[in-house]
Amino acid sequence: MTTERYNFKTAEAKWQKFWTDNQSFEVTADPTRPKYYVLEMFPYPSGKIHMGHVRNYTLGDVVARYKQLQGFNVLHPMGWDAFGLPAENAAIERGAHPGDWTYANIAEMKRQLQLMGLSYDWRREVATCHPDYYRHEQKMFLDFLKLGLAYRKESWVNWDPVENTVLANEQVVDGKGWRSGAPVERRKLNQWFLQITRYADDLLAAIKTLDGWPDKVRLMQENWLGKSIGAKIRFQVLGFRFQENQTSDITVFTTRPDTIFGASFLALSPNHPLAEKLAPDNPAMRAFIAECQRGGTTAAEIETAEKKGFNTGLFAQHPFLPDKKLPIYLANFVLMEYGTGAIFGCPAHDERDFEFATKYGLDILPVVQPIKNSSPPVGEVGRGVVSNANPLPDPPHKGEGDIPLLPYTGDGSIINSQFLNGLSVTEAKTRAIAELEKINSGQAEVTWRLRDWGISRQRYWGCPIPIIHCDACGIVPVPESQLPVELPRDVTFDAPGNPLDRHPTWKHVDCPSCGKKARRDTDTFDTFFESSWYFARFCSLQNDVRGLVKSDMQYWLPVDQYIGGVEHAVLHLLYARFFTRALRDCGYLDSPSGEPFAALLTQGMICHESYKDADGKWLYPEEVEKTGTAAIKRGDGTPVTIGRSEKMSKSKRNVVDPELIIDAYGADCARLFMLSDSPPERDLDWTDTGIDGAWRYLNRLHRLALEWGQGTAEPANAVAAQSLLVKTHKTIAGVTADLGQFHFNKAVARLRELSNAIEDYKTADRAARFAIENLLILFNPMIPHLTEELWQALGHPQPILQQAWPKHDPALVVDDTVTIAVQINGKMRGTIQMPRDADKIALESAVLAEDFVQKAMAGAAANKIIVVPNRLVNVLL
């Protein structure tokens, strides 16, 4: 029997139309059915999908289709994270309006995604830039304001002088704006904040309940929250007063009060109040502060940057040592946003302090002695006890052979510390705090790395903040009846800064409270605001003006499976967790846990070789012709340098256009390759041989199903038919387990093994048809177009998506034989194969008959034989 070659273009267009016409993936809340909510992180509408999108959305689609076949009421929506600076920059570059550019990109990317045959309920589609979306966001903000979760304060910010907006710390790279590349400035501005710190304890404690999240993401969240237990210590500044008749103190937070006797300096943030007091009369200090404000503010940048300081000329009194005065420095590694904006430096036991003290010739006195015979932590720097003013202690360090490298950050006992000497680090922390409290110089304190979320951005293309500023009434919320506050369309980008600030009419309004002339807040929300609640908006249909319908959210939330990049492991996921708690407390939803995502899958990146021509310019893969391990440039045949496989990026041009692949091979082929090459959490190398191999297999499956799936006759060979039946049921069991654990590559391998078994069977009878039909259903979530086409070709009037997921027969997946371990006096000697559930007498006889057993017994008689059914036989002599 011959079959025609698979025409994927016709089949894929046909089935995509069928799913649309039959509303195959449109769902509503139904309390009588079990629900399953699967969601991939929604994309920014840049105008073109990339291979990362293809992989991410294929993974989600497989889960959604699998759960639908299992009988779940599956919610699988899609939308667009559509606000942000890229659109504004594109408007400036192209002379287009950000809205026009964004909506055109949405239309184009939606068309491309629909080519993939994804099972989305498109009725729920949202664009965060649409007023129908952000009107609900503005209402939330006003509710947060009533609850005290939103507030306004003056704070230091990272200011990009080119983008003319605030940047988050994570958006400052090497002291420059991540997009503009301009040196970032530190400015003080009045900003709106959300009080995420109110939920810090809850956010931290609940991480333990997120069993469906990767361990690395949970750890990243814990570290970002950064709970620290320590002490606040007050140091009196000598010879200086902020005000007359008032002593001046500097408060320091430390997690290591046990090292207080090793303190050799105080370091302040360049934005500390003391620095602000001193700088006007000190040009050199002002220059140092300006330099610091141009530096990076991320933890990584601060850690790797050269540690720089400025000596204020002032000293602070050590709380326990009357004769010890600590010099006070400004330092570029201390930020006002963390702790109190001041630290005490203990160079012998902190790498950063050690680097600083070594540079500026400050005392370095060890106060923690390692546990005897223990090794210092890996990565310590320096050697021995370093001090510019204090000799090597003698004893206990000198001459004992266990002098640590400095700084020493391990555990140990306290030395050189008066009443703390001999205590463990833990004991010394408690004692130090108690003594500080006695002399009114400090107290126990818990602090967090987490800071409240600054949400104000000075740009046009974002959600307007629904606040009016009145000289008479102050801050006035926009009345709910006047929401949404929409962006004006008639803006210009011909001058730097926020167009809303210079709009001639939009910002000028009457105060809703007193009627006097007032002005709108011209800042817009950080775009993380939009992505922190979109998953809740998807629960209700988009034509529902209520936006967040409590009954819908009660049914669908939490998201059962969330899928997206690990780059969002901290901010987006943390903000979403905060939002569910804030929305709960504002009465929007009933969610005791406050968790938005029950399970999380972070997919790996798509990688590809990179190519350079003879002039060192990057080339696209389609510009390169490979011959074995060499490559030449298409057209002129000049040699091409092949680089390593790395993340696809536009800058290196090592990208593959998904639409070209879909046009050449079909969506199912692209999906199959994405699923079969590696586990989803790992990076995937895109290769021409890989996609070609997937294409060959799809055509092989097409031929196999049509040639061997038409049979209805009874099998002529009962033994072969039984073997194929067992193989089919084992495949059902294995694929079901694999998909449940997201082992998609293993599932593909099992299904290809089953197709091999069908080919080897070589008979078009009922056994082959049963195997092929189950093969098609099991493959359907991964390659839905081809499997539906073949299912229909086999004569089925209803599509696969209306079938039930196959169930295996437990009796057929149990192996007939098992491997039994054989021990002599408890020592492993070998194994034997026996029928499953063989009785004790048969096992004993079989074991004693084995040559390796008789040799080990060396003529001795068995005193006792212990049998563990299907696992172990132990002969005791």
Short mmCIF file of C-alpha atoms in Angstrom, two decimals, residues 396-680:
data_model
loop_
_atom_site.label_atom_id
_atom_site.label_comp_id
_atom_site.label_asym_id
_atom_site.label_seq_id
_atom_site.Cartn_x
_atom_site.Cartn_y
_atom_site.Cartn_z
CA PRO A 396 46.09 31.49 70.82
CA HIS A 397 46.96 31.98 67.12
CA LYS A 398 50.68 32.20 67.15
CA GLY A 399 52.61 28.99 66.73
CA GLU A 400 49.63 26.64 66.79
CA GLY A 401 49.61 25.85 63.09
CA ASP A 402 46.00 26.82 62.51
CA ILE A 403 46.33 30.55 61.84
CA PRO A 404 43.46 31.37 59.46
CA LEU A 405 43.65 33.23 56.22
CA LEU A 406 42.05 36.64 56.56
CA PRO A 407 39.34 37.64 56.44
CA TYR A 408 38.08 34.61 58.34
CA THR A 409 34.29 34.25 57.97
CA GLY A 410 33.79 30.83 59.49
CA ASP A 411 32.50 29.72 62.86
CA GLY A 412 34.61 29.71 66.00
CA SER A 413 35.09 31.20 69.43
CA ILE A 414 35.58 34.84 70.38
CA ILE A 415 38.97 36.35 71.28
CA ASN A 416 40.28 39.88 71.95
CA SER A 417 36.79 40.90 73.07
CA GLN A 418 36.74 41.32 76.87
CA PHE A 419 33.49 39.81 78.25
CA LEU A 420 32.83 37.92 75.00
CA ASN A 421 36.09 35.94 75.07
CA GLY A 422 35.63 32.19 74.92
CA LEU A 423 32.01 32.33 73.78
CA SER A 424 30.82 30.78 70.55
CA VAL A 425 29.72 33.13 67.76
CA THR A 426 26.06 32.41 68.54
CA GLU A 427 26.52 32.93 72.28
CA ALA A 428 28.51 36.12 71.69
CA LYS A 429 25.76 37.63 69.53
CA THR A 430 23.25 37.20 72.32
CA ARG A 431 25.63 38.51 75.01
CA ALA A 432 26.74 41.51 72.92
CA ILE A 433 23.13 42.59 72.35
CA ALA A 434 22.34 42.23 76.05
CA GLU A 435 25.34 44.38 77.00
CA LEU A 436 24.44 47.02 74.39
CA GLU A 437 20.93 47.22 75.80
CA LYS A 438 22.33 47.66 79.32
CA ILE A 439 24.26 50.78 78.31
CA ASN A 440 21.45 52.03 76.03
CA SER A 441 23.64 51.76 72.93
CA GLY A 442 21.68 49.22 70.95
CA GLN A 443 19.02 46.53 70.80
CA ALA A 444 18.08 43.37 68.95
CA GLU A 445 16.68 44.02 65.49
CA VAL A 446 15.30 42.13 62.48
CA THR A 447 15.88 43.70 59.09
CA TRP A 448 15.16 42.76 55.49
CA ARG A 449 16.90 43.18 52.20
CA LEU A 450 13.46 43.73 50.71
CA ARG A 451 12.43 47.34 50.24
CA ASP A 452 9.05 48.81 49.40
CA TRP A 453 8.38 48.85 45.68
CA GLY A 454 8.82 52.23 43.97
CA ILE A 455 6.24 52.25 41.18
CA SER A 456 6.56 55.78 39.74
CA ARG A 457 8.03 56.12 36.25
CA GLN A 458 8.51 59.38 34.36
CA ARG A 459 7.34 58.27 30.93
CA TYR A 460 4.31 58.46 28.67
CA TRP A 461 3.61 54.88 27.63
CA GLY A 462 2.37 53.48 30.92
CA CYS A 463 -0.73 53.41 33.08
CA PRO A 464 -1.50 56.91 34.45
CA ILE A 465 -1.44 57.15 38.24
CA PRO A 466 -5.01 58.15 39.24
CA ILE A 467 -4.05 60.99 41.58
CA ILE A 468 -4.71 64.74 41.46
CA HIS A 469 -2.46 67.22 43.26
CA CYS A 470 -4.24 70.21 44.75
CA ASP A 471 -2.47 73.09 46.48
CA ALA A 472 -5.36 73.35 48.93
CA CYS A 473 -6.29 69.69 49.48
CA GLY A 474 -2.99 67.94 48.82
CA ILE A 475 -3.16 64.46 47.31
CA VAL A 476 -6.66 63.67 46.03
CA PRO A 477 -7.67 60.30 44.51
CA VAL A 478 -9.46 60.43 41.17
CA PRO A 479 -13.13 59.52 41.83
CA GLU A 480 -13.94 55.95 40.76
CA SER A 481 -16.66 57.27 38.43
CA GLN A 482 -13.95 59.07 36.43
CA LEU A 483 -11.86 55.96 35.82
CA PRO A 484 -10.08 55.13 33.67
CA VAL A 485 -7.76 58.09 33.51
CA GLU A 486 -6.74 57.57 29.89
CA LEU A 487 -3.54 58.62 28.24
CA PRO A 488 -3.95 61.54 25.83
CA ARG A 489 -3.21 60.56 22.28
CA ASP A 490 -1.94 63.97 21.12
CA VAL A 491 1.56 63.90 22.57
CA THR A 492 4.90 64.76 21.05
CA PHE A 493 8.36 63.33 21.61
CA ASP A 494 10.33 66.22 20.15
CA ALA A 495 11.85 67.16 23.51
CA PRO A 496 13.45 65.16 26.34
CA GLY A 497 11.33 64.14 29.28
CA ASN A 498 7.81 62.92 29.90
CA PRO A 499 5.31 64.24 27.29
CA LEU A 500 2.56 64.16 29.94
CA ASP A 501 4.45 66.80 31.90
CA ARG A 502 4.31 69.30 29.06
CA HIS A 503 0.88 68.45 27.63
CA PRO A 504 -1.05 71.73 27.34
CA THR A 505 -4.39 70.46 28.69
CA TRP A 506 -4.35 66.86 29.95
CA LYS A 507 -2.69 67.47 33.29
CA HIS A 508 -4.79 70.53 34.16
CA VAL A 509 -8.01 69.59 36.00
CA ASP A 510 -10.26 70.83 38.76
CA CYS A 511 -9.83 69.32 42.21
CA PRO A 512 -12.62 66.77 42.82
CA SER A 513 -12.66 67.84 46.47
CA CYS A 514 -12.65 71.65 46.47
CA GLY A 515 -13.14 72.52 42.79
CA LYS A 516 -10.01 74.66 42.58
CA LYS A 517 -7.46 74.41 39.79
CA ALA A 518 -5.28 71.33 40.24
CA ARG A 519 -3.03 69.01 38.22
CA ARG A 520 -2.88 65.34 37.46
CA ASP A 521 0.03 63.19 38.55
CA THR A 522 2.07 62.86 35.37
CA ASP A 523 4.02 59.74 36.43
CA THR A 524 2.92 56.34 35.18
CA PHE A 525 3.16 52.92 36.80
CA ASP A 526 6.16 50.64 36.57
CA THR A 527 5.15 48.00 34.00
CA PHE A 528 5.65 45.27 36.60
CA PHE A 529 2.36 46.61 38.02
CA GLU A 530 0.48 45.32 34.95
CA SER A 531 2.13 41.90 34.98
CA SER A 532 1.49 41.42 38.71
CA TRP A 533 -2.23 40.70 38.32
CA TYR A 534 -2.89 39.75 34.67
CA PHE A 535 -3.29 36.09 35.61
CA ALA A 536 -6.31 37.11 37.74
CA ARG A 537 -7.83 39.16 34.90
CA PHE A 538 -7.72 36.10 32.64
CA CYS A 539 -10.14 34.33 34.98
CA SER A 540 -13.05 36.44 33.71
CA LEU A 541 -14.14 37.06 30.12
CA GLN A 542 -12.92 40.34 28.69
CA ASN A 543 -16.40 41.66 28.01
CA ASP A 544 -17.16 41.53 31.74
CA VAL A 545 -16.90 45.16 32.89
CA ARG A 546 -16.35 44.02 36.47
CA GLY A 547 -12.82 42.98 35.52
CA LEU A 548 -11.98 40.83 38.52
CA VAL A 549 -15.01 38.67 39.26
CA LYS A 550 -14.59 37.03 42.65
CA SER A 551 -16.52 33.86 41.78
CA ASP A 552 -14.42 33.33 38.63
CA MET A 553 -11.16 33.85 40.50
CA GLN A 554 -12.35 31.57 43.26
CA TYR A 555 -12.83 28.78 40.71
CA TRP A 556 -9.71 29.23 38.56
CA LEU A 557 -7.01 30.45 40.95
CA PRO A 558 -4.31 29.62 41.72
CA VAL A 559 -2.66 29.00 38.36
CA ASP A 560 -1.96 25.27 38.42
CA GLN A 561 1.06 25.46 36.12
CA TYR A 562 2.99 28.62 35.32
CA ILE A 563 5.73 28.51 32.68
CA GLY A 564 8.38 31.10 31.89
CA GLY A 565 11.99 32.18 32.03
CA VAL A 566 14.07 32.00 35.18
CA GLU A 567 15.06 35.65 34.60
CA HIS A 568 11.70 36.53 36.17
CA ALA A 569 12.36 34.38 39.23
CA VAL A 570 12.56 37.29 41.64
CA LEU A 571 10.84 40.55 40.75
CA HIS A 572 7.83 39.48 38.69
CA LEU A 573 7.07 36.41 40.78
CA LEU A 574 7.57 38.27 44.05
CA TYR A 575 5.35 41.16 42.95
CA ALA A 576 2.63 38.72 41.82
CA ARG A 577 2.78 37.01 45.21
CA PHE A 578 2.44 40.41 46.88
CA PHE A 579 -0.52 41.34 44.67
CA THR A 580 -2.58 38.28 45.55
CA ARG A 581 -2.15 39.11 49.22
CA ALA A 582 -2.99 42.79 48.70
CA LEU A 583 -6.04 41.94 46.55
CA ARG A 584 -7.19 39.49 49.21
CA ASP A 585 -6.92 42.13 51.91
CA CYS A 586 -8.81 44.61 49.72
CA GLY A 587 -11.66 42.14 49.31
CA TYR A 588 -11.12 41.21 45.66
CA LEU A 589 -10.63 37.50 46.27
CA ASP A 590 -10.70 34.85 48.97
CA SER A 591 -7.32 33.15 49.01
CA PRO A 592 -6.02 31.91 52.35
CA SER A 593 -2.59 31.06 50.93
CA GLY A 594 -2.23 34.22 48.89
CA GLU A 595 -0.20 32.28 46.33
CA PRO A 596 -0.85 32.97 42.62
CA PHE A 597 1.06 30.02 41.12
CA ALA A 598 0.86 26.50 42.54
CA ALA A 599 3.62 25.18 40.29
CA LEU A 600 6.34 26.78 38.20
CA LEU A 601 8.40 25.50 35.28
CA THR A 602 11.35 27.59 34.14
CA GLN A 603 12.35 26.59 30.64
CA GLY A 604 15.88 26.73 29.27
CA MET A 605 17.12 28.94 26.47
CA ILE A 606 17.32 28.21 22.75
CA CYS A 607 20.91 28.20 21.53
CA HIS A 608 22.54 28.22 18.11
CA GLU A 609 26.02 28.41 16.64
CA SER A 610 27.23 31.90 15.80
CA TYR A 611 28.98 32.83 12.55
CA LYS A 612 31.40 35.55 11.46
CA ASP A 613 32.59 36.43 7.97
CA ALA A 614 36.17 37.23 6.99
CA ASP A 615 35.68 40.83 8.16
CA GLY A 616 34.47 39.76 11.61
CA LYS A 617 30.83 40.68 11.00
CA TRP A 618 28.07 38.49 12.42
CA LEU A 619 26.09 36.43 9.91
CA TYR A 620 22.58 34.97 10.04
CA PRO A 621 22.39 31.15 9.75
CA GLU A 622 20.65 31.44 6.37
CA GLU A 623 23.70 33.34 5.07
CA VAL A 624 25.96 30.38 5.85
CA GLU A 625 26.49 27.12 3.98
CA LYS A 626 28.04 24.34 6.05
CA THR A 627 30.14 21.54 4.60
CA GLY A 628 31.04 19.10 7.35
CA THR A 629 32.88 20.99 10.07
CA ALA A 630 33.66 23.97 7.80
CA ALA A 631 31.43 26.76 6.56
CA ILE A 632 31.36 29.32 3.76
CA LYS A 633 29.32 32.41 3.08
CA ARG A 634 26.50 31.91 0.62
CA GLY A 635 27.00 33.86 -2.56
CA ASP A 636 30.73 34.48 -2.52
CA GLY A 637 32.10 31.29 -0.94
CA THR A 638 34.39 33.12 1.47
CA PRO A 639 35.33 31.26 4.67
CA VAL A 640 33.16 31.63 7.76
CA THR A 641 34.29 31.28 11.36
CA ILE A 642 31.96 29.05 13.39
CA GLY A 643 31.50 30.12 17.00
CA ARG A 644 30.17 28.17 19.94
CA SER A 645 26.49 27.49 20.45
CA GLU A 646 24.99 30.15 22.71
CA LYS A 647 21.69 31.86 23.45
CA MET A 648 20.01 33.14 20.32
CA SER A 649 20.32 36.92 20.16
CA LYS A 650 19.73 39.58 17.54
CA SER A 651 23.11 41.15 18.29
CA LYS A 652 24.98 38.00 17.21
CA ARG A 653 22.44 37.14 14.51
CA ASN A 654 22.43 33.47 15.58
CA VAL A 655 18.64 33.46 15.37
CA VAL A 656 16.24 31.30 13.42
CA ASP A 657 12.96 32.81 12.26
CA PRO A 658 10.11 30.62 13.56
CA GLU A 659 7.84 31.58 10.68
CA LEU A 660 10.41 30.37 8.15
CA ILE A 661 10.58 27.03 9.98
CA ILE A 662 6.80 26.74 10.15
CA ASP A 663 6.55 27.58 6.45
CA ALA A 664 9.19 25.02 5.51
CA TYR A 665 8.36 22.17 7.91
CA GLY A 666 5.08 22.98 9.66
CA ALA A 667 4.16 23.83 13.23
CA ASP A 668 4.07 20.21 14.39
CA CYS A 669 7.64 19.69 13.22
CA ALA A 670 8.86 22.74 15.16
CA ARG A 671 6.90 21.59 18.21
CA LEU A 672 8.27 18.05 18.04
CA PHE A 673 11.87 19.23 17.80
CA MET A 674 11.38 21.59 20.76
CA LEU A 675 10.07 18.71 22.87
CA SER A 676 12.30 15.84 21.86
CA ASP A 677 15.84 17.20 22.07
CA SER A 678 16.29 17.95 25.79
CA PRO A 679 14.40 18.34 29.08
CA PRO A 680 12.42 21.61 29.14
#
